[in-house]
Short mmCIF file of C-alpha atoms in Angstrom, two decimals:
data_model
loop_
_atom_site.label_atom_id
_atom_site.label_comp_id
_atom_site.label_asym_id
_atom_site.label_seq_id
_atom_site.Cartn_x
_atom_site.Cartn_y
_atom_site.Cartn_z
CA MET A 39 0.00 0.00 0.00
CA GLU A 40 2.70 2.53 0.99
CA ILE A 41 4.74 1.56 -2.07
CA LEU A 42 1.76 2.35 -4.30
CA LYS A 43 1.26 5.73 -2.61
CA ALA A 44 4.92 6.65 -3.14
CA ILE A 45 4.91 5.54 -6.78
CA GLU A 46 1.71 7.48 -7.43
CA GLU A 47 3.19 10.69 -6.02
CA ILE A 48 6.06 10.49 -8.51
CA ASN A 49 3.89 9.37 -11.43
CA ILE A 50 1.36 12.19 -10.92
CA ASN A 51 3.78 15.05 -10.28
CA THR A 52 6.47 14.30 -12.88
CA CYS A 53 6.82 12.76 -16.32
CA VAL A 54 8.66 9.79 -14.78
CA GLU A 55 6.43 6.74 -14.49
CA PHE A 56 7.05 3.59 -12.51
CA VAL A 57 5.04 0.74 -14.05
CA PRO A 58 4.45 -2.88 -13.00
CA ARG A 59 6.86 -5.46 -14.36
CA TYR A 60 5.44 -8.67 -15.79
CA VAL A 61 7.22 -11.98 -16.29
CA ASN A 62 8.80 -12.18 -19.76
CA ASP A 63 7.76 -8.61 -20.66
CA GLY A 64 11.23 -7.81 -21.99
CA ARG A 65 12.16 -5.31 -19.28
CA HIS A 66 15.61 -6.23 -18.00
CA ASP A 67 16.09 -3.20 -15.72
CA TYR A 68 13.66 -3.11 -12.82
CA VAL A 69 13.23 -2.27 -9.14
CA GLU A 70 12.50 -4.95 -6.55
CA PHE A 71 11.44 -3.99 -3.04
CA THR A 72 12.72 -6.24 -0.25
CA LYS A 73 12.14 -6.35 3.49
CA ASP A 74 15.36 -5.81 5.37
CA GLY A 75 16.66 -4.46 8.64
CA ILE A 76 18.12 -1.45 6.85
CA CYS A 77 16.88 1.23 4.45
CA SER A 78 19.03 1.48 1.36
CA SER A 79 19.18 1.93 -2.38
CA ALA A 80 21.93 2.51 -4.90
CA ILE A 81 22.08 5.96 -6.50
CA GLY A 82 20.84 5.93 -10.08
CA ARG A 83 20.03 3.19 -12.54
CA GLN A 84 22.35 0.21 -12.08
CA GLY A 85 21.00 -2.18 -14.71
CA GLY A 86 19.21 -5.48 -14.16
CA LYS A 87 17.44 -6.15 -10.87
CA GLN A 88 17.91 -3.22 -8.52
CA GLU A 89 16.90 -3.87 -4.93
CA VAL A 90 15.42 -1.29 -2.58
CA ALA A 91 15.74 -2.49 1.01
CA LEU A 92 12.90 -1.33 3.24
CA GLY A 93 13.45 -1.68 6.98
CA GLU A 94 10.86 -0.78 9.60
CA ASP A 95 12.15 2.80 9.77
CA CYS A 96 11.44 3.53 6.11
CA ASN A 97 8.44 1.35 5.27
CA THR A 98 6.27 4.46 4.91
CA LYS A 99 5.30 6.55 1.90
CA GLY A 100 7.92 9.16 2.80
CA GLY A 101 10.62 6.57 3.42
CA ILE A 102 9.90 4.83 0.12
CA LEU A 103 9.89 8.17 -1.73
CA HIS A 104 13.33 8.82 -0.21
CA GLU A 105 14.66 5.56 -1.68
CA LEU A 106 12.94 6.10 -5.05
CA MET A 107 14.62 9.51 -5.31
CA HIS A 108 17.93 7.66 -4.94
CA ILE A 109 16.85 5.22 -7.67
CA LEU A 110 16.22 8.25 -9.90
CA GLY A 111 19.78 9.41 -9.29
CA PHE A 112 19.50 11.98 -6.50
CA PRO A 113 21.93 11.85 -3.52
CA HIS A 114 21.19 13.18 -0.03
CA GLU A 115 20.55 16.90 0.22
CA HIS A 116 22.50 17.34 3.47
CA ASN A 117 25.66 16.08 1.73
CA ARG A 118 25.76 19.08 -0.63
CA HIS A 119 29.12 20.82 -0.89
CA ASP A 120 27.54 24.12 0.27
CA ARG A 121 25.58 22.68 3.21
CA ASP A 122 27.74 24.44 5.84
CA GLN A 123 26.19 27.71 4.69
CA HIS A 124 22.78 26.40 5.75
CA ILE A 125 23.13 23.81 8.55
CA ASN A 126 25.47 22.62 11.28
CA VAL A 127 26.61 19.00 11.55
CA ASN A 128 27.12 17.94 15.17
CA TRP A 129 29.70 15.21 14.67
CA GLU A 130 29.96 14.41 18.39
CA ASN A 131 26.30 13.27 18.38
CA ILE A 132 26.53 10.96 15.37
CA THR A 133 26.84 7.19 15.73
CA PRO A 134 30.48 6.60 14.65
CA GLU A 135 29.76 4.03 11.92
CA LYS A 136 27.20 6.40 10.35
CA ARG A 137 29.50 9.42 10.07
CA PRO A 138 30.34 8.73 6.41
CA SER A 139 26.65 9.38 5.63
CA PHE A 140 27.19 13.00 6.74
CA GLN A 141 30.28 13.78 4.65
CA LYS A 142 30.03 16.63 2.16
CA ARG A 143 30.31 16.05 -1.58
CA GLN A 144 33.22 17.79 -3.24
CA PHE A 145 31.12 19.13 -6.11
CA GLU A 146 27.55 19.16 -7.42
CA ASP A 147 26.07 17.94 -10.67
CA LEU A 148 26.10 20.81 -13.17
CA ILE A 149 22.36 20.43 -13.76
CA LEU A 150 21.51 20.63 -10.05
CA LYS A 151 24.07 23.08 -8.70
CA ASP A 152 21.84 26.14 -9.16
CA PHE A 153 18.93 24.72 -7.16
CA PRO A 154 18.63 26.30 -3.69
CA TYR A 155 19.49 24.26 -0.61
CA ASP A 156 16.29 22.49 0.43
CA ILE A 157 15.82 21.55 4.09
CA ARG A 158 12.33 20.27 3.19
CA SER A 159 13.64 17.77 0.64
CA ILE A 160 12.46 14.19 1.09
CA ILE A 161 16.14 13.16 0.84
CA HIS A 162 17.33 15.43 3.67
CA PHE A 163 18.10 13.70 6.99
CA ASP A 164 16.07 14.90 9.96
CA SER A 165 17.72 16.55 12.96
CA PHE A 166 18.05 13.35 15.00
CA ALA A 167 19.11 10.94 12.26
CA PHE A 168 21.61 8.37 13.60
CA SER A 169 22.01 10.17 16.92
CA SER A 170 24.18 8.27 19.39
CA ASN A 171 22.94 10.11 22.47
CA GLY A 172 19.50 11.55 21.70
CA ASP A 173 20.87 14.98 20.83
CA PRO A 174 20.45 16.45 17.32
CA THR A 175 22.95 15.48 14.65
CA LEU A 176 21.84 18.31 12.35
CA THR A 177 20.75 21.81 13.41
CA ASP A 178 20.22 25.17 11.80
CA LEU A 179 22.95 27.81 12.02
CA SER A 180 21.45 29.02 15.32
CA GLY A 181 21.68 25.56 16.86
CA PHE A 182 17.99 24.67 16.71
CA PRO A 183 16.57 21.44 15.21
CA LEU A 184 15.73 21.65 11.52
CA SER A 185 12.16 21.91 10.22
CA THR A 186 12.56 18.89 7.96
CA GLN A 187 9.67 16.74 6.75
CA GLY A 188 9.66 13.13 5.70
CA THR A 189 6.22 12.57 4.24
CA ARG A 190 6.23 13.91 0.67
CA MET A 191 8.43 15.31 -2.07
CA SER A 192 9.12 19.02 -1.77
CA ALA A 193 8.41 21.38 -4.65
CA THR A 194 12.16 21.49 -5.30
CA ASP A 195 12.36 17.68 -5.38
CA ILE A 196 9.69 17.66 -8.07
CA ASP A 197 11.40 20.43 -10.04
CA LYS A 198 14.72 18.54 -9.93
CA ILE A 199 13.12 15.41 -11.38
CA LYS A 200 11.49 17.46 -14.13
CA VAL A 201 14.77 19.14 -15.06
CA VAL A 202 16.93 16.00 -14.98
CA TYR A 203 14.43 13.90 -16.93
CA GLY A 204 13.46 16.64 -19.38
CA CYS A 205 9.84 16.85 -18.31
CA PRO A 206 7.68 19.57 -19.84
CA ASP A 207 6.41 22.13 -17.37
CA PHE A 208 2.92 20.77 -16.83
CA LEU A 209 0.18 20.56 -14.27
CA PRO A 210 -0.83 17.06 -13.22
CA MET A 211 -3.76 15.78 -15.25
CA PRO A 212 -6.55 13.81 -13.59
CA PRO A 213 -6.24 10.05 -14.04
CA VAL A 214 -7.95 8.65 -17.12
CA LEU A 215 -9.77 5.34 -16.87
CA PRO A 216 -8.67 2.69 -19.36
CA GLN A 217 -11.06 2.17 -22.25
CA LYS A 218 -11.41 -1.45 -21.21
CA CYS A 219 -11.81 -1.78 -17.47
CA VAL A 220 -9.71 -4.82 -16.54
CA ASP A 221 -7.24 -5.83 -13.86
CA GLU A 222 -3.64 -6.14 -15.00
CA LEU A 223 -2.14 -7.38 -11.72
CA PHE A 224 -3.01 -10.54 -9.80
CA LEU A 225 -2.88 -8.62 -6.51
CA CYS A 226 -5.61 -6.18 -7.60
CA PRO A 227 -8.53 -7.74 -5.65
CA GLU A 228 -6.51 -7.88 -2.42
CA GLN A 229 -5.20 -4.32 -2.85
CA ALA A 230 -8.70 -3.02 -3.59
CA LYS A 231 -10.06 -4.61 -0.40
CA ASN A 232 -7.18 -2.97 1.49
CA CYS A 233 -8.32 0.52 0.43
CA ALA A 234 -5.72 1.08 -2.32
CA CYS A 235 -8.42 2.46 -4.66
CA VAL A 236 -8.94 5.30 -2.17
CA PHE A 237 -5.34 5.94 -1.16
CA ALA A 238 -3.63 5.41 -4.54
CA PRO A 239 -6.42 6.06 -7.08
CA ALA A 240 -4.35 6.97 -10.14
CA PHE A 241 -2.27 3.78 -9.98
CA MET A 242 -5.21 1.54 -9.09
CA LEU A 243 -7.58 2.94 -11.71
CA LYS A 244 -4.92 2.34 -14.35
CA TYR A 245 -3.88 -1.18 -13.37
CA CYS A 246 -6.77 -2.49 -11.20
CA CYS A 247 -9.81 -0.86 -12.77
CA SER A 248 -12.10 -3.88 -12.48
CA SER A 249 -11.38 -4.50 -8.79
CA CYS A 250 -11.92 -0.82 -7.98
CA GLU A 251 -15.27 -0.86 -9.77
CA LEU A 252 -16.34 -3.97 -7.86
CA GLU A 253 -15.24 -2.40 -4.59
CA ALA A 254 -17.20 0.77 -5.41
CA ASP A 255 -20.30 -1.30 -6.18
CA GLU A 256 -20.06 -2.81 -2.70
CA MET A 257 -20.14 0.61 -1.00
CA VAL A 258 -23.90 0.54 -0.38
CA ASP A 259 -26.25 0.21 2.58
CA ARG A 260 -28.19 -3.04 2.41
CA PHE A 261 -30.73 -1.98 5.04
CA PRO A 262 -32.74 1.29 5.24
CA PHE A 263 -31.97 1.71 8.95
CA CYS A 264 -28.17 1.83 8.47
CA PRO A 265 -27.92 5.65 8.92
CA MET A 266 -29.67 5.38 12.29
CA TRP A 267 -26.90 3.10 13.55
CA LYS A 268 -24.03 5.29 12.37
CA ASP A 269 -22.68 5.78 15.91
CA ASN A 270 -22.04 2.03 16.09
CA CYS A 271 -19.77 1.91 13.04
CA GLY A 272 -16.58 0.04 13.84
CA LYS A 273 -18.16 -1.72 16.79
CA SER A 274 -20.03 -4.43 14.90
CA GLU A 275 -18.68 -6.55 12.03
CA VAL A 276 -22.25 -7.21 10.87
CA LEU A 277 -23.08 -3.50 10.76
CA ASP A 278 -19.82 -2.64 8.98
CA SER A 279 -20.45 -5.39 6.44
CA PHE A 280 -24.07 -4.57 5.61
CA CYS A 281 -23.87 -0.77 5.94
CA ARG A 282 -20.72 0.02 3.94
CA LYS A 283 -22.00 3.39 2.71
CA THR A 284 -22.78 4.55 6.24
CA CYS A 285 -19.69 2.83 7.68
CA PRO A 286 -16.96 3.15 5.02
CA ARG A 287 -13.74 1.27 5.76
CA CYS A 288 -11.55 3.47 3.62
CA VAL A 289 -11.50 7.16 4.51
CA LEU A 290 -8.86 9.65 3.44
#
């Protein structure tokens, strides 16, 4: 579910599109998500199967977006060569084996060097990343924790993708239903029942149209008295099952 949300955010806001891979479809370069104790991805396209390791700390939409930005070729923002003009690195608070993750780059990509430093980037560490003692590892120039965010791509993240991948300057268009409403993935029914049609509509309507339509058809009250029992939603499996319009499972 979180993987679909992250993919949809990139697909909608840029001209880059992550698509499902099918067996024997001729695509030799692809991303495979794996469960691991760490969060990691190589920077840029490596060729062949490229694993994205998702540990518990990054198995969220924001964490997955962070790794997908690496897949697209973008390194950490806090490693920029000019970062000392914007933040302080508190080396004494960093877990020793993680200190290489805080080293500055010697130079920036020519395409990206003119973008402003972006504390709100999805690929910027937060203030307490890899702290050895509970104190901040990154602070602003006044010594206060940074106002980072780890839930979505920043406007600058999106602009960088558009520039690097040659995207036209466009506004996201609403998703268009396929002419023939069919499921293209075997996991569609399960994902639809798990609310993916609500939380990742563009992806699901494109690849799981049939399951989303069936799920929508089920969102009805089967008894006229359902609205009167609204206060009991979530307390009774029978009520939730027979009054799905009054007691929706999937709410944004």
